[in-house]
Amino acid sequence: MLYAHLDGLRADTDSRLARTLGEVSSSPTAMTHRDAATSHYSEQLAQYGAAENGLCFGRLDFTDGTRGYIGRIGLFDADGDYEPLLMDWRAPASRPFYLATAASPDGVRRRRHIRTSQRRVTGIDDEVLDLADGAGVTSGGLVGEAALLSALNATRTGRMSDIVETIQAEQDEIIRSGLNGVLVVQGGPGTGKTAVALHRAAYLLYTYRQQLSRRGVLIVGPNATFLKYIGQVLPSLGETGVLLQTVGDLYPGVRGHRPEPDRAARIKGRIDMVDALRRAVRDRQELPDEPMVLVVEREELVLDKRIVAAAQDRARRSRRPHNEARPLFAETVVAALARQEAERLGAEFLDEGDMADIRREMAADGVVQAAINELWPELTPQELLTDLYASADRLRTALPDLDDSERALLLRSPRLGWTAADAPLLDEAAELLGVDDRAERAAAERRRRDEHDYAQGVLDILQMEDDADPDILTAYDLIDAGRLAERHDDEDHRTAAERAAADRSWTFGHVIVDEAQELSAMAWRVLMRRCPTRSMTLVGDVAQTGDLAGTDTWADILAPYVEDRWRQTELTVNYRTPAEVMAVAAKVLAELGTGLTPPSSVRETGVQPWAKVVAEVDLPGTVAKLAARAEPGTLAVIVPAAMVEEIGRAVLAEVPDAAVGERPELESRVVVLTVRQSKGLEFDGVLVVAPAAIVAESERGPNDLYVALTRATQWVGVVTATDLPAALTGLA
């Protein structure tokens, strides 16, 4: 019956969409209505399609004899008295499905978990919560244990799936936490941090639809591979208006994906870069050592240090950003040159009108404009950073506290692309530079006046009809020229996410950051500008910090922005990593000295982690053969960054359809990638290659090893040509 109802809704919406698309009208108002309706119906069809698989996954039997069905969307009986046929998993009435226990049944007698494949029921599991019922079936603290373990043991596909059918109580509490304030979710590997964050986004959009649909939700992930991995989760939950970006995407028009040395990224991520960029901007405000002689209309005018210093002082005292202060600088320079010209012509014979003419002509002169551009150029953030990176002298001025070897890490050719660490610097530079938009605003005002005058003319023509009945209302009586002109404005039909992606000044209704411990101090400045309300959800694990610019404590991140006004919760159950693997990873965690307790695994696989030591010359071939013989399911071969190409070639020779390196195709059965590229991902099996080299190639090497070991859902193997790190010496 539910699918029949869904099919009816889909057919009705499809028909409405077809009729809307068939409407033909040249009226701007009608076209605007058609575009809005088309967007609405298309979004509805997308939601119905997303709900198709696993439409209904649960049933609650209450002690009062009533029952309710839980699903991906809400369905109501429109033919009757609008009774709910299916409750949306996010609705308050659905909470007992995730929270009810035998000790606190919340009016629930029986909870049923329904497993489906397309429209076919493949399994049913019942939990009897009313112990007086007799044959009670309860689980050891897990909601829907059979359904949960079935999902955990399923073979991975290279794409993350939603967990609406198996949300646990501790996860549900976080998902449904209030919108306001900063919520930090600390959780070890496999605790479902990412799933919780995504489902929280879906819940917030459902609960605060009116508020968030206007401003949108931003989700920031660690890399492009991760965003591809999670890309289908929110659409499967019926939510498409969310912007997913990496830190390198945060500056519109820039894709900061070029790799760079970790030490260079750490320098760029320091909060000291705020002052460095200020110095870089000030360095572009030139003060000439020698007077500049300008030939204007075949007459020589002198622009000396005193004039320029006075102009700089006036511009800086305005406290406007560089580009917005530039008109004040130019105005002062032009006034000084105009006075020189007036002295030559005879100032005593000139009135204010004459002086205004001289200043206007001076400002338009190409030679004067060139001098102003040289002394106080109009800059884009890209120009500022490109020129800074290309000049050892400018780097020395901006970063005087660094030594030559550190500054050399930043010196590069202007032709190279941007890195992830550059995006926050571009955003900071945009704040310091500002935009002189006087010309654009003047043009917009002229267009507005022209449209108003045209609309007034239309109304005047309508009013001029000689045979008009004075007792009948006309358009002239119902609308004025201003409102008529506004109705003909072109409306922006892009989604909030699409508009936000193109607008650096956009502020979001909520921001979610995954792997939040990896972000630099400069990246946090960008995100705080994007979310002035500080409505944020930060998920991560400080024990997994791999980026040199990352953090060891949440307080270090948040204190500059919200002091101690933030709340933290913790996920303690490991759903992904088997107990056998987690026992090994726990030894690495203990050596990190974080004081964190490893999460408790909910299952065992019976497969112990193992190690294989081979000769160095045999390492690539051995890894490739092991990858080819791996059990069915996905396999990640996690290698040191310096070995990606070598191991990748060997694996491709044995497994031609494997994927290697940056942004791999996760649908491939075998993937060769670095620890950084594996962040947030999971695979059935993991081969960790040369763990000692992984530890050695970064100051946070032990953290990286901890990450590598905890990507597996079934088994872990280690292959090395050298001694194992101390924490792994007990492997069979």
XYZ file of C-alpha atoms in Angstrom, residues 56-63 66-70 87 93-115 123-131 133 135-148 164-170 172 176:
70
model
C 9.660 1.627 5.202
C 12.219 0.091 7.549
C 10.492 -0.049 10.916
C 7.289 -0.535 12.865
C 6.355 0.390 16.404
C 3.635 -1.504 18.254
C 2.478 0.568 21.225
C 1.043 -0.715 24.479
C -1.849 1.351 18.055
C 1.067 1.020 15.682
C 3.148 3.299 13.495
C 5.447 2.721 10.539
C 8.817 4.483 10.227
C 6.308 8.665 9.733
C 6.977 10.722 16.824
C 9.709 8.468 15.397
C 12.134 8.925 18.306
C 11.008 5.804 20.246
C 12.196 3.697 17.323
C 15.757 4.759 18.180
C 15.561 5.348 21.935
C 13.081 2.914 23.476
C 14.579 0.168 25.656
C 13.180 -2.568 27.846
C 14.048 -0.469 30.891
C 12.441 2.627 29.370
C 10.029 1.437 26.664
C 8.392 4.839 26.127
C 5.024 3.172 25.488
C 6.473 0.733 22.919
C 5.573 -2.943 23.234
C 7.359 -4.254 20.148
C 9.883 -2.733 17.722
C 10.155 -4.313 14.292
C 13.111 -3.830 11.925
C 12.212 -4.462 8.305
C 14.979 -5.227 5.798
C 14.089 -9.952 6.624
C 12.235 -9.002 9.795
C 13.668 -8.691 13.304
C 11.486 -8.054 16.340
C 12.457 -6.622 19.710
C 9.893 -7.077 22.453
C 10.370 -4.254 24.942
C 7.395 -5.010 27.176
C 8.945 -7.700 29.384
C 4.713 -9.839 27.147
C 8.929 -14.149 25.027
C 10.916 -10.943 25.202
C 13.752 -10.468 22.744
C 16.204 -7.767 23.796
C 19.663 -6.772 22.704
C 22.682 -5.853 24.740
C 22.276 -2.119 24.476
C 22.129 -2.019 20.666
C 18.961 -0.907 18.903
C 18.086 -3.447 16.200
C 21.191 -5.571 16.800
C 20.460 -8.017 13.981
C 19.841 -5.235 11.443
C 22.904 -3.337 12.676
C 18.485 5.642 9.137
C 17.580 2.006 9.757
C 20.222 1.454 12.442
C 20.725 4.762 14.283
C 21.736 4.048 17.869
C 20.637 5.960 20.954
C 23.911 7.863 21.479
C 20.247 9.908 17.891
C 18.603 15.760 17.204
